[in-house]
Amino acid sequence: MNTASAFPSESTPAGTPAPQRRVIDAPTRVLHWLLALSFSGAYLTAESERWHLVHITLGYTALGVVLARLLWALVGPRRVRASVWTGKLRALPQQARAWLEGKGQVQASFQALNALLIVAMLATVLLSAFSGVVLEQEWWGTLLEDVMEEAHELTGNVVLLLVLAHLGLVLGVSLLRRQNLALPMISGKTPGRGPDLVQRNLLPLGLAIVALVLAFWAWQWQQAPAASPDGSTQSSSLRKERAGHDSDDD
């Protein structure tokens, strides 16, 4: 999540829209909310056999979103690139020392801590999704199944803790500064005069990402288990496998 701390420097005449600056592009915002949605849904359906396909679909979505966000951190606007994260992370020890000396800055510390949480969340979601793929595809058979299951559950819980810490940090600093720091991730803009920090919103690309995810969900829906005559469900691949066995027996 990216934030800005600028406030309007002058009073705005009545009836005139308050000045705003664009600080976050549409693809970054879309990827942010897709990751929030996919992780939340995957976590809530993790223990449900009935919603297993939803869990798997959202897990793959989270994996794709993280990979897309990492790619966007390499080729996207300068403000959302990985170099911004590393710059804020380098400031974290300095801010820690400053607070010990009574000279800490709320905004700089918030940005550094938030960057740390974001990087940790992306890395942990990547690990969680990868362990889920290994389990679903049975790449290593039963050899490391127990290890992967433990890793999948552990990383999922760690992501939840990081998400809660992220939300608590944003809420706490928003209340402290009396400014909604989450709003730019919705509108892409922050109050204040000055040039846009992101020149182009890139809305078509954001919409293309949404369309791609929806298409993937629709494809996954087509793979949903079908009801068998006895009322149970079985996947299309399992039906084909059983049909093959039946033909061999004839």
JSON list of N, CA, C and O in Angstrom, two decimals, residues 81-91 115 119:
[
{"chain": "A", "resi": 81, "resn": "ARG", "atom": "N", "xyz": [7.68, 0.94, -7.72]},
{"chain": "A", "resi": 81, "resn": "ARG", "atom": "CA", "xyz": [8.73, -0.02, -8.02]},
{"chain": "A", "resi": 81, "resn": "ARG", "atom": "C", "xyz": [9.40, -0.54, -6.75]},
{"chain": "A", "resi": 81, "resn": "ARG", "atom": "O", "xyz": [9.28, 0.04, -5.67]},
{"chain": "A", "resi": 82, "resn": "ALA", "atom": "N", "xyz": [10.12, -1.63, -6.92]},
{"chain": "A", "resi": 82, "resn": "ALA", "atom": "CA", "xyz": [10.79, -2.27, -5.79]},
{"chain": "A", "resi": 82, "resn": "ALA", "atom": "C", "xyz": [11.82, -1.35, -5.15]},
{"chain": "A", "resi": 82, "resn": "ALA", "atom": "O", "xyz": [12.09, -1.45, -3.94]},
{"chain": "A", "resi": 83, "resn": "SER", "atom": "N", "xyz": [12.41, -0.46, -5.93]},
{"chain": "A", "resi": 83, "resn": "SER", "atom": "CA", "xyz": [13.41, 0.46, -5.38]},
{"chain": "A", "resi": 83, "resn": "SER", "atom": "C", "xyz": [12.82, 1.37, -4.31]},
{"chain": "A", "resi": 83, "resn": "SER", "atom": "O", "xyz": [13.51, 1.78, -3.38]},
{"chain": "A", "resi": 84, "resn": "VAL", "atom": "N", "xyz": [11.52, 1.67, -4.41]},
{"chain": "A", "resi": 84, "resn": "VAL", "atom": "CA", "xyz": [10.85, 2.47, -3.38]},
{"chain": "A", "resi": 84, "resn": "VAL", "atom": "C", "xyz": [10.76, 1.67, -2.09]},
{"chain": "A", "resi": 84, "resn": "VAL", "atom": "O", "xyz": [10.99, 2.20, -0.99]},
{"chain": "A", "resi": 85, "resn": "TRP", "atom": "N", "xyz": [10.43, 0.39, -2.20]},
{"chain": "A", "resi": 85, "resn": "TRP", "atom": "CA", "xyz": [10.38, -0.46, -1.00]},
{"chain": "A", "resi": 85, "resn": "TRP", "atom": "C", "xyz": [11.74, -0.52, -0.32]},
{"chain": "A", "resi": 85, "resn": "TRP", "atom": "O", "xyz": [11.85, -0.34, 0.89]},
{"chain": "A", "resi": 86, "resn": "THR", "atom": "N", "xyz": [12.78, -0.78, -1.11]},
{"chain": "A", "resi": 86, "resn": "THR", "atom": "CA", "xyz": [14.11, -0.92, -0.52]},
{"chain": "A", "resi": 86, "resn": "THR", "atom": "C", "xyz": [14.57, 0.38, 0.12]},
{"chain": "A", "resi": 86, "resn": "THR", "atom": "O", "xyz": [15.23, 0.37, 1.16]},
{"chain": "A", "resi": 87, "resn": "GLY", "atom": "N", "xyz": [14.22, 1.51, -0.51]},
{"chain": "A", "resi": 87, "resn": "GLY", "atom": "CA", "xyz": [14.58, 2.80, 0.08]},
{"chain": "A", "resi": 87, "resn": "GLY", "atom": "C", "xyz": [13.92, 3.01, 1.43]},
{"chain": "A", "resi": 87, "resn": "GLY", "atom": "O", "xyz": [14.55, 3.50, 2.38]},
{"chain": "A", "resi": 88, "resn": "LYS", "atom": "N", "xyz": [12.65, 2.64, 1.54]},
{"chain": "A", "resi": 88, "resn": "LYS", "atom": "CA", "xyz": [11.94, 2.79, 2.81]},
{"chain": "A", "resi": 88, "resn": "LYS", "atom": "C", "xyz": [12.46, 1.81, 3.85]},
{"chain": "A", "resi": 88, "resn": "LYS", "atom": "O", "xyz": [12.55, 2.14, 5.05]},
{"chain": "A", "resi": 89, "resn": "LEU", "atom": "N", "xyz": [12.81, 0.61, 3.41]},
{"chain": "A", "resi": 89, "resn": "LEU", "atom": "CA", "xyz": [13.34, -0.38, 4.35]},
{"chain": "A", "resi": 89, "resn": "LEU", "atom": "C", "xyz": [14.69, 0.06, 4.91]},
{"chain": "A", "resi": 89, "resn": "LEU", "atom": "O", "xyz": [14.99, -0.17, 6.09]},
{"chain": "A", "resi": 90, "resn": "ARG", "atom": "N", "xyz": [15.50, 0.71, 4.08]},
{"chain": "A", "resi": 90, "resn": "ARG", "atom": "CA", "xyz": [16.79, 1.20, 4.56]},
{"chain": "A", "resi": 90, "resn": "ARG", "atom": "C", "xyz": [16.63, 2.28, 5.61]},
{"chain": "A", "resi": 90, "resn": "ARG", "atom": "O", "xyz": [17.52, 2.48, 6.46]},
{"chain": "A", "resi": 91, "resn": "ALA", "atom": "N", "xyz": [15.48, 2.98, 5.56]},
{"chain": "A", "resi": 91, "resn": "ALA", "atom": "CA", "xyz": [15.25, 4.06, 6.54]},
{"chain": "A", "resi": 91, "resn": "ALA", "atom": "C", "xyz": [14.75, 3.52, 7.87]},
{"chain": "A", "resi": 91, "resn": "ALA", "atom": "O", "xyz": [14.72, 4.27, 8.86]},
{"chain": "A", "resi": 115, "resn": "ALA", "atom": "N", "xyz": [6.22, -0.65, 4.44]},
{"chain": "A", "resi": 115, "resn": "ALA", "atom": "CA", "xyz": [6.99, -1.32, 3.40]},
{"chain": "A", "resi": 115, "resn": "ALA", "atom": "C", "xyz": [7.47, -2.68, 3.87]},
{"chain": "A", "resi": 115, "resn": "ALA", "atom": "O", "xyz": [7.44, -3.67, 3.12]},
{"chain": "A", "resi": 119, "resn": "VAL", "atom": "N", "xyz": [6.35, -6.20, 1.99]},
{"chain": "A", "resi": 119, "resn": "VAL", "atom": "CA", "xyz": [7.32, -7.15, 1.46]},
{"chain": "A", "resi": 119, "resn": "VAL", "atom": "C", "xyz": [7.17, -8.51, 2.14]},
{"chain": "A", "resi": 119, "resn": "VAL", "atom": "O", "xyz": [7.20, -9.56, 1.49]}
]
